[in-house]
C-alpha positions as a Markdown table, in Angstrom:
| # | Residue | x | y | z |
|---|---|---|---|---|
| 1 | Met | -4.4 | 30.3 | -25.8 |
| 2 | Thr | -2.4 | 27.4 | -24.5 |
| 3 | Thr | 1.1 | 28.0 | -23.3 |
| 4 | Thr | 3.6 | 25.1 | -23.4 |
| 5 | Ile | 6.4 | 25.1 | -20.8 |
| 6 | Glu | 9.5 | 23.1 | -21.2 |
| 7 | Ile | 11.7 | 22.9 | -18.1 |
| 8 | Ala | 15.3 | 22.3 | -18.9 |
| 9 | Pro | 17.2 | 19.8 | -16.9 |
| 10 | Gly | 19.2 | 21.3 | -14.0 |
| 11 | Gly | 22.3 | 19.2 | -13.7 |
| 12 | Gly | 21.3 | 15.6 | -14.5 |
| 13 | Arg | 23.4 | 13.9 | -17.2 |
| 14 | Gly | 23.2 | 10.4 | -18.5 |
| 15 | Leu | 19.8 | 9.4 | -17.2 |
| 16 | Ala | 18.2 | 12.7 | -18.2 |
| 17 | Leu | 19.5 | 12.2 | -21.7 |
| 18 | Arg | 18.7 | 8.5 | -22.1 |
| 19 | Pro | 15.8 | 7.7 | -19.7 |
| 20 | Leu | 14.5 | 4.8 | -21.8 |
| 21 | Ala | 17.8 | 2.9 | -21.6 |
| 22 | Phe | 17.3 | 2.6 | -17.8 |
| 23 | Ala | 13.5 | 1.8 | -17.9 |
| 24 | Leu | 13.7 | -1.9 | -18.3 |
| 25 | Pro | 16.5 | -2.5 | -15.6 |
| 26 | Ala | 14.5 | -0.2 | -13.2 |
| 27 | Ile | 11.3 | -2.2 | -13.7 |
| 28 | Ala | 13.2 | -5.4 | -13.3 |
| 29 | Leu | 14.8 | -4.3 | -10.1 |
| 30 | Leu | 11.4 | -3.2 | -8.7 |
| 31 | Ala | 9.8 | -6.5 | -9.8 |
| 32 | Leu | 12.6 | -8.4 | -8.1 |
| 33 | Leu | 12.2 | -6.7 | -4.8 |
| 34 | Ala | 8.4 | -7.1 | -5.0 |
| 35 | Phe | 9.0 | -10.9 | -5.7 |
| 36 | Val | 11.3 | -11.2 | -2.7 |
| 37 | Ser | 8.7 | -9.3 | -0.5 |
| 38 | Leu | 6.1 | -12.0 | -1.4 |
| 39 | Leu | 8.5 | -14.8 | -0.2 |
| 40 | Val | 9.9 | -13.2 | 3.0 |
| 41 | Gly | 8.0 | -13.8 | 6.3 |
| 42 | Val | 7.2 | -16.1 | 9.1 |
| 43 | Ser | 4.9 | -18.4 | 7.1 |
| 44 | Asp | 6.6 | -20.6 | 4.6 |
| 45 | Val | 5.7 | -19.2 | 1.1 |
| 46 | Ser | 7.8 | -20.6 | -1.8 |
| 47 | Val | 7.9 | -20.2 | -5.5 |
| 48 | Thr | 5.8 | -23.3 | -5.8 |
| 49 | Thr | 3.1 | -21.5 | -3.8 |
| 50 | Leu | 3.2 | -18.6 | -6.3 |
| 51 | Leu | 2.7 | -21.1 | -9.1 |
| 52 | Arg | -0.2 | -22.7 | -7.4 |
| 53 | Leu | -1.8 | -19.2 | -7.1 |
| 54 | Phe | -2.4 | -19.2 | -10.9 |
| 55 | Ser | -4.2 | -22.5 | -10.7 |
| 56 | His | -6.7 | -21.0 | -8.3 |
| 57 | Asn | -5.9 | -23.5 | -5.6 |
| 58 | Asp | -6.4 | -21.7 | -2.3 |
| 59 | Asp | -7.0 | -24.6 | 0.0 |
| 60 | Asp | -3.6 | -24.8 | 1.6 |
| 61 | Leu | -2.4 | -22.4 | 4.3 |
| 62 | Ala | 0.6 | -21.0 | 2.3 |
| 63 | Thr | -1.7 | -19.9 | -0.6 |
| 64 | Gln | -4.1 | -18.3 | 1.8 |
| 65 | Val | -1.3 | -16.4 | 3.5 |
| 66 | Leu | 0.0 | -15.2 | 0.1 |
| 67 | Val | -3.4 | -14.0 | -1.1 |
| 68 | Ala | -4.6 | -12.5 | 2.2 |
| 69 | Ser | -1.4 | -11.0 | 3.5 |
| 70 | Arg | 1.7 | -11.0 | 1.3 |
| 71 | Val | 0.2 | -9.7 | -2.0 |
| 72 | Pro | -1.8 | -6.9 | -0.2 |
| 73 | Arg | 1.3 | -5.9 | 1.8 |
| 74 | Thr | 3.5 | -5.7 | -1.3 |
| 75 | Leu | 0.9 | -3.7 | -3.2 |
| 76 | Ala | 0.5 | -1.4 | -0.2 |
| 77 | Leu | 4.3 | -0.8 | -0.1 |
| 78 | Leu | 4.4 | 0.0 | -3.8 |
| 79 | Leu | 1.4 | 2.4 | -3.6 |
| 80 | Ala | 2.4 | 4.2 | -0.4 |
| 81 | Gly | 6.1 | 4.6 | -1.3 |
| 82 | Ser | 5.4 | 6.0 | -4.7 |
| 83 | Ala | 2.6 | 8.3 | -3.5 |
| 84 | Met | 4.6 | 9.8 | -0.6 |
| 85 | Ala | 7.6 | 10.4 | -2.9 |
| 86 | Val | 5.5 | 12.2 | -5.5 |
| 87 | Ala | 3.8 | 14.2 | -2.7 |
| 88 | Gly | 7.2 | 15.3 | -1.4 |
| 89 | Leu | 8.3 | 16.3 | -4.9 |
| 90 | Leu | 5.1 | 18.3 | -5.3 |
| 91 | Met | 5.5 | 20.0 | -2.0 |
| 92 | Gln | 9.1 | 20.9 | -2.8 |
| 93 | Met | 7.9 | 22.7 | -5.9 |
| 94 | Leu | 5.2 | 24.6 | -4.1 |
| 95 | Ala | 7.5 | 25.6 | -1.2 |
| 96 | Arg | 10.3 | 26.4 | -3.6 |
| 97 | Asn | 12.7 | 24.4 | -1.4 |
| 98 | His | 14.3 | 21.0 | -1.8 |
| 99 | Tyr | 14.3 | 20.1 | 1.9 |
| 100 | Val | 10.6 | 19.9 | 2.7 |
| 101 | Glu | 8.1 | 17.0 | 2.6 |
| 102 | Pro | 4.8 | 16.2 | 4.3 |
| 103 | Thr | 6.5 | 14.9 | 7.5 |
| 104 | Thr | 8.8 | 18.0 | 7.8 |
| 105 | Met | 6.2 | 20.7 | 7.4 |
| 106 | Gly | 3.3 | 19.7 | 9.6 |
| 107 | Thr | 1.1 | 17.9 | 7.0 |
| 108 | Ala | 1.5 | 14.4 | 8.3 |
| 109 | Glu | 1.4 | 15.5 | 12.0 |
| 110 | Ser | -1.8 | 17.5 | 11.3 |
| 111 | Ala | -3.4 | 14.4 | 9.6 |
| 112 | Gly | -2.5 | 12.4 | 12.8 |
| 113 | Met | -4.2 | 15.0 | 14.9 |
| 114 | Gly | -7.3 | 14.7 | 12.7 |
| 115 | Met | -7.3 | 10.9 | 13.3 |
| 116 | Leu | -7.1 | 11.5 | 17.0 |
| 117 | Phe | -10.1 | 13.9 | 17.0 |
| 118 | Gly | -12.0 | 11.4 | 14.8 |
| 119 | Ile | -11.5 | 8.8 | 17.6 |
| 120 | Leu | -12.7 | 11.3 | 20.2 |
| 121 | Trp | -15.7 | 12.6 | 18.3 |
| 122 | Trp | -16.9 | 9.4 | 16.5 |
| 123 | Pro | -15.1 | 6.2 | 17.5 |
| 124 | Asp | -17.0 | 4.1 | 15.0 |
| 125 | Met | -16.3 | 6.4 | 12.1 |
| 126 | Pro | -16.0 | 4.5 | 8.8 |
| 127 | Val | -12.5 | 4.5 | 7.2 |
| 128 | Phe | -13.3 | 7.0 | 4.5 |
| 129 | Gly | -14.6 | 9.3 | 7.1 |
| 130 | Lys | -11.3 | 9.0 | 9.0 |
| 131 | Met | -9.5 | 9.8 | 5.8 |
| 132 | Gly | -11.7 | 12.8 | 5.0 |
| 133 | Leu | -11.1 | 14.2 | 8.5 |
| 134 | Ala | -7.4 | 13.6 | 8.4 |
| 135 | Ala | -7.3 | 15.3 | 4.9 |
| 136 | Val | -9.0 | 18.4 | 6.3 |
| 137 | Phe | -6.6 | 18.6 | 9.2 |
| 138 | Ala | -3.7 | 18.0 | 6.8 |
| 139 | Leu | -4.9 | 20.8 | 4.6 |
| 140 | Ala | -5.1 | 23.1 | 7.6 |
| 141 | Gly | -1.6 | 22.2 | 8.7 |
| 142 | Thr | -0.1 | 22.7 | 5.2 |
| 143 | Ala | -1.9 | 26.1 | 4.9 |
| 144 | Leu | -0.5 | 27.1 | 8.2 |
| 145 | Phe | 3.0 | 26.2 | 7.1 |
| 146 | Leu | 2.7 | 28.2 | 3.9 |
| 147 | Ala | 1.2 | 31.1 | 5.8 |
| 148 | Val | 4.1 | 31.1 | 8.2 |
| 149 | Leu | 6.6 | 30.8 | 5.4 |
| 150 | Ser | 5.1 | 33.7 | 3.5 |
| 151 | Arg | 5.9 | 36.0 | 6.5 |
| 152 | Ile | 9.6 | 35.1 | 6.5 |
| 153 | Arg | 11.3 | 37.5 | 4.1 |
| 154 | Leu | 14.9 | 36.1 | 4.2 |
| 155 | Arg | 14.5 | 32.4 | 3.4 |
| 156 | Ser | 17.6 | 30.3 | 3.1 |
| 157 | Ala | 17.5 | 26.7 | 1.9 |
| 158 | Leu | 17.7 | 25.5 | 5.5 |
| 159 | Ile | 15.4 | 28.0 | 7.2 |
| 160 | Val | 12.4 | 26.6 | 5.4 |
| 161 | Pro | 12.7 | 23.0 | 6.7 |
| 162 | Leu | 13.7 | 24.3 | 10.1 |
| 163 | Val | 10.4 | 26.2 | 10.3 |
| 164 | Gly | 8.5 | 23.1 | 9.1 |
| 165 | Leu | 10.2 | 20.9 | 11.7 |
| 166 | Val | 9.4 | 23.3 | 14.5 |
| 167 | Leu | 5.8 | 23.5 | 13.4 |
| 168 | Ser | 5.6 | 19.7 | 13.1 |
| 169 | Gly | 7.0 | 19.3 | 16.6 |
| 170 | Val | 4.4 | 21.7 | 18.0 |
| 171 | Ile | 1.5 | 19.8 | 16.3 |
| 172 | Glu | 2.9 | 16.4 | 17.4 |
| 173 | Ser | 3.3 | 17.6 | 20.9 |
| 174 | Ala | -0.3 | 18.9 | 21.0 |
| 175 | Thr | -1.5 | 15.6 | 19.6 |
| 176 | Thr | 0.5 | 13.6 | 22.2 |
| 177 | Phe | -0.9 | 15.8 | 25.1 |
| 178 | Ile | -4.5 | 15.3 | 24.0 |
| 179 | Ala | -3.9 | 11.5 | 23.5 |
| 180 | Tyr | -2.4 | 11.3 | 27.0 |
| 181 | Arg | -5.2 | 13.4 | 28.5 |
| 182 | Phe | -7.9 | 11.0 | 27.1 |
| 183 | Asp | -5.9 | 7.8 | 27.5 |
| 184 | Leu | -5.4 | 7.3 | 23.8 |
| 185 | Met | -1.7 | 7.0 | 23.6 |
| 186 | Gln | -1.8 | 3.5 | 22.3 |
| 187 | Ala | -4.1 | 4.5 | 19.5 |
| 188 | Ala | -2.0 | 7.5 | 18.6 |
| 189 | Arg | 1.2 | 5.5 | 18.5 |
| 190 | Ser | -0.5 | 3.2 | 15.9 |
| 191 | Trp | -0.2 | 5.9 | 13.2 |
| 192 | Met | 2.8 | 7.8 | 14.4 |
| 193 | Thr | 5.1 | 5.0 | 13.1 |
| 194 | Ala | 4.3 | 3.3 | 9.9 |
| 195 | Asp | 3.8 | -0.5 | 10.1 |
| 196 | Phe | 2.8 | -2.8 | 7.3 |
| 197 | Ser | 2.6 | -5.9 | 9.4 |
| 198 | Ala | -1.2 | -5.5 | 9.9 |
| 199 | Ile | -2.0 | -5.0 | 6.2 |
| 200 | Val | -4.3 | -7.8 | 4.9 |
| 201 | Gln | -6.8 | -8.1 | 2.1 |
| 202 | Gly | -9.5 | -5.5 | 2.7 |
| 203 | Arg | -7.3 | -3.1 | 4.7 |
| 204 | Tyr | -5.2 | -1.4 | 2.0 |
| 205 | Glu | -7.6 | -0.7 | -0.8 |
| 206 | Met | -7.8 | 3.0 | 0.1 |
| 207 | Leu | -4.2 | 3.4 | -1.2 |
| 208 | Trp | -5.6 | 3.0 | -4.7 |
| 209 | Leu | -7.2 | 6.4 | -4.2 |
| 210 | Ser | -3.7 | 7.9 | -3.5 |
| 211 | Leu | -2.5 | 6.3 | -6.8 |
| 212 | Gly | -5.2 | 8.0 | -8.8 |
| 213 | Ile | -4.5 | 11.3 | -7.2 |
| 214 | Thr | -0.8 | 10.9 | -7.8 |
| 215 | Leu | -1.3 | 10.1 | -11.4 |
| 216 | Leu | -3.3 | 13.4 | -11.7 |
| 217 | Ala | -0.4 | 15.2 | -10.1 |
| 218 | Met | 1.9 | 13.7 | -12.7 |
| 219 | Leu | -0.2 | 14.9 | -15.5 |
| 220 | Ala | -0.1 | 18.5 | -14.1 |
| 221 | Ala | 3.6 | 18.4 | -13.3 |
| 222 | Asp | 4.5 | 21.3 | -15.7 |
| 223 | Arg | 1.8 | 23.5 | -14.2 |
| 224 | Phe | 3.0 | 22.8 | -10.6 |
| 225 | Thr | 6.5 | 23.5 | -11.7 |
| 226 | Val | 5.5 | 26.9 | -13.0 |
| 227 | Ala | 3.7 | 27.6 | -9.7 |
| 228 | Gly | 6.9 | 26.7 | -7.9 |
| 229 | Met | 8.6 | 29.6 | -9.8 |
| 230 | Gly | 6.6 | 32.2 | -8.0 |
| 231 | Gln | 3.3 | 34.0 | -8.3 |
| 232 | Glu | 4.6 | 36.7 | -10.6 |
| 233 | Phe | 6.1 | 34.2 | -13.1 |
| 234 | Ala | 3.0 | 32.0 | -13.1 |
| 235 | Thr | 0.7 | 35.0 | -13.6 |
| 236 | Asn | 2.7 | 36.3 | -16.5 |
| 237 | Leu | 2.2 | 33.0 | -18.2 |
| 238 | Gly | -1.6 | 33.3 | -17.8 |
| 239 | Leu | -1.9 | 30.7 | -15.0 |
| 240 | Asn | -4.0 | 31.1 | -11.8 |
| 241 | Tyr | -1.3 | 30.9 | -9.2 |
| 242 | Lys | -3.5 | 30.6 | -6.1 |
| 243 | Arg | -5.7 | 27.9 | -7.7 |
| 244 | Leu | -2.6 | 25.9 | -8.6 |
| 245 | Val | -1.2 | 26.1 | -5.1 |
| 246 | Ala | -4.6 | 25.1 | -3.7 |
| 247 | Gln | -4.7 | 22.1 | -6.0 |
| 248 | Gly | -1.2 | 21.1 | -5.1 |
| 249 | Val | -1.9 | 21.4 | -1.4 |
| 250 | Leu | -5.1 | 19.4 | -1.8 |
| 251 | Val | -3.2 | 16.6 | -3.6 |
| 252 | Val | -0.6 | 16.4 | -0.9 |
| 253 | Ala | -3.2 | 16.5 | 1.9 |
| 254 | Val | -5.3 | 13.7 | 0.4 |
| 255 | Val | -2.3 | 11.5 | -0.4 |
| 256 | Thr | -0.8 | 11.9 | 3.1 |
| 257 | Ala | -4.2 | 11.3 | 4.8 |
| 258 | Ser | -4.8 | 8.1 | 2.8 |
| 259 | Val | -1.4 | 6.7 | 3.6 |
| 260 | Ile | -1.6 | 7.6 | 7.3 |
| 261 | Val | -5.0 | 6.2 | 7.8 |
| 262 | Thr | -3.9 | 2.9 | 6.2 |
| 263 | Val | -0.4 | 2.3 | 7.5 |
| 264 | Gly | 0.8 | 5.4 | 9.6 |
| 265 | Ile | 3.4 | 8.1 | 9.0 |
| 266 | Ile | 6.2 | 7.2 | 6.7 |
| 267 | Pro | 9.1 | 9.6 | 7.3 |
| 268 | Phe | 11.7 | 10.9 | 4.8 |
| 269 | Val | 10.4 | 9.2 | 1.6 |
| 270 | Gly | 9.2 | 12.5 | 0.2 |
| 271 | Leu | 12.4 | 14.2 | 1.2 |
| 272 | Ile | 15.1 | 11.8 | 0.3 |
| 273 | Val | 13.8 | 10.3 | -2.9 |
| 274 | Pro | 13.1 | 13.5 | -4.9 |
| 275 | Asn | 16.6 | 14.8 | -4.0 |
| 276 | Leu | 18.4 | 11.6 | -5.0 |
| 277 | Val | 16.5 | 11.5 | -8.3 |
| 278 | Arg | 17.2 | 15.2 | -8.9 |
| 279 | Leu | 21.0 | 14.5 | -8.6 |
| 280 | Val | 20.7 | 12.1 | -11.5 |
| 281 | Val | 17.9 | 13.3 | -13.7 |
| 282 | Gly | 17.9 | 17.0 | -13.0 |
| 283 | Asp | 15.1 | 19.5 | -12.3 |
| 284 | Asn | 12.9 | 18.5 | -15.3 |
| 285 | Val | 9.8 | 17.5 | -13.3 |
| 286 | Arg | 8.1 | 16.0 | -16.3 |
| 287 | Lys | 11.0 | 13.5 | -16.8 |
| 288 | Ser | 11.7 | 13.0 | -13.1 |
| 289 | Val | 8.3 | 12.4 | -11.7 |
| 290 | Leu | 8.0 | 8.8 | -12.9 |
| 291 | Trp | 11.5 | 8.1 | -11.5 |
| 292 | Val | 10.5 | 9.6 | -8.2 |
| 293 | Ala | 7.5 | 7.3 | -8.0 |
| 294 | Trp | 9.7 | 4.3 | -8.9 |
| 295 | Ala | 12.4 | 5.2 | -6.4 |
| 296 | Gly | 9.8 | 5.8 | -3.7 |
| 297 | Ala | 8.3 | 2.4 | -4.2 |
| 298 | Leu | 11.8 | 0.8 | -4.3 |
| 299 | Met | 12.8 | 2.5 | -1.0 |
| 300 | Ala | 9.6 | 1.4 | 0.7 |
| 301 | Leu | 10.1 | -2.2 | -0.4 |
| 302 | Ala | 13.8 | -2.2 | 0.6 |
| 303 | Cys | 13.2 | -0.7 | 4.1 |
| 304 | Asp | 10.3 | -3.1 | 4.8 |
| 305 | Leu | 12.5 | -6.1 | 3.8 |
| 306 | Ile | 15.3 | -4.8 | 6.1 |
| 307 | Gly | 12.8 | -4.6 | 9.0 |
| 308 | Arg | 11.5 | -8.1 | 8.3 |
| 309 | Val | 14.9 | -9.9 | 8.2 |
| 310 | Val | 17.1 | -8.1 | 10.7 |
| 311 | Ile | 15.5 | -9.7 | 13.8 |
| 312 | Ala | 13.4 | -12.4 | 12.1 |
| 313 | Pro | 10.9 | -13.8 | 13.0 |
| 314 | Tyr | 10.1 | -10.5 | 14.6 |
| 315 | Glu | 9.7 | -7.2 | 12.6 |
| 316 | Ile | 11.0 | -3.7 | 12.9 |
| 317 | Pro | 8.3 | -1.2 | 11.7 |
| 318 | Ile | 9.2 | 0.4 | 8.4 |
| 319 | Gly | 8.8 | 3.8 | 10.0 |
| 320 | Thr | 11.7 | 3.0 | 12.3 |
| 321 | Val | 13.9 | 1.7 | 9.6 |
| 322 | Met | 13.0 | 4.6 | 7.3 |
| 323 | Gly | 13.7 | 7.1 | 10.2 |
| 324 | Val | 17.2 | 5.7 | 10.8 |
| 325 | Leu | 18.2 | 5.4 | 7.1 |
| 326 | Gly | 16.4 | 8.6 | 6.1 |
| 327 | Ser | 18.0 | 10.8 | 8.7 |
| 328 | Ala | 21.4 | 9.5 | 7.8 |
| 329 | Met | 20.8 | 10.2 | 4.1 |
| 330 | Phe | 19.3 | 13.6 | 4.8 |
| 331 | Leu | 22.5 | 14.5 | 6.8 |
| 332 | Ala | 24.6 | 13.3 | 3.8 |
| 333 | Leu | 22.6 | 15.5 | 1.4 |
| 334 | Leu | 23.1 | 18.6 | 3.7 |
| 335 | Leu | 26.8 | 17.9 | 4.0 |
| 336 | Ser | 27.2 | 17.4 | 0.2 |
| 337 | Arg | 25.4 | 20.6 | -0.5 |
| 338 | Arg | 27.6 | 22.5 | 1.9 |
| 339 | Lys | 30.7 | 21.0 | 0.2 |
| 340 | Arg | 29.4 | 22.0 | -3.3 |
| 341 | Met | 28.9 | 25.5 | -2.1 |
| 342 | Gly | 32.4 | 25.6 | -0.6 |
| 343 | Gly | 31.2 | 25.9 | 3.0 |
């Protein structure tokens, strides 16, 4: 017997009631930022260069820069931003807390530790091997977080991310110590802060894997929502709770690993974006997941553009920009929550 679950919106108003009315403007805004991303940079790439791209004229330098660097970079931003935002939404459902994401619960830091051990054990490991090893470590780190969380009986909304931040700090400190011990600090720093400046054709294609896995998570959004309501509730509906949690953790681990192997750790996307979308759309995951993916891609593009124009012709890594803006937005979310609760 098949059970259909409909999750009612939890506070969203206009957008939750008329999502299609906002679809075209949202797509247009994302396309506009992607178009600007293609034009911004040290090399002179103009609209004329974009038009020459369709004529298959790749002899001049500007067209080569566009094909080899700008287009891959823009696609990588879209894929990584949307994937990390959906992974954050999924992790918030599984942890039953709105203030967790892969970079605040040890998943991303564990994937970074896996990258470090891969360099130590097999320096010439192929890129898919690195991703696999990072995913295994990410799975272990996420399982450790959930195990620690299950032993805490009184869990307030802020205790859960606090536990995750402490665990993340411990894992990152251990990674830094090992990297320092084996003179690999420079290699470790390369994935601790996300940077899209080195993305070229042939170095971002792994992110298409994260897109496929993210789409699978979208299709199973209702099931993951039920899992987020607790083991007893999911079991009463005839669902295998442990298998659903394991599937969700696997999705988060693989997505996080693929992004970190390609560009490094992107903080706060999975934390800020789902919460902002939730304020507008509500808690209906089926309706919000596409908006989360859109907003994640939009935030990644915007932060990358800020980093490219603030001190042009130099760049600020997107991880640094996202860290500054994300921490400020996270603080604003906490203060607004306290105000709504009358604290």
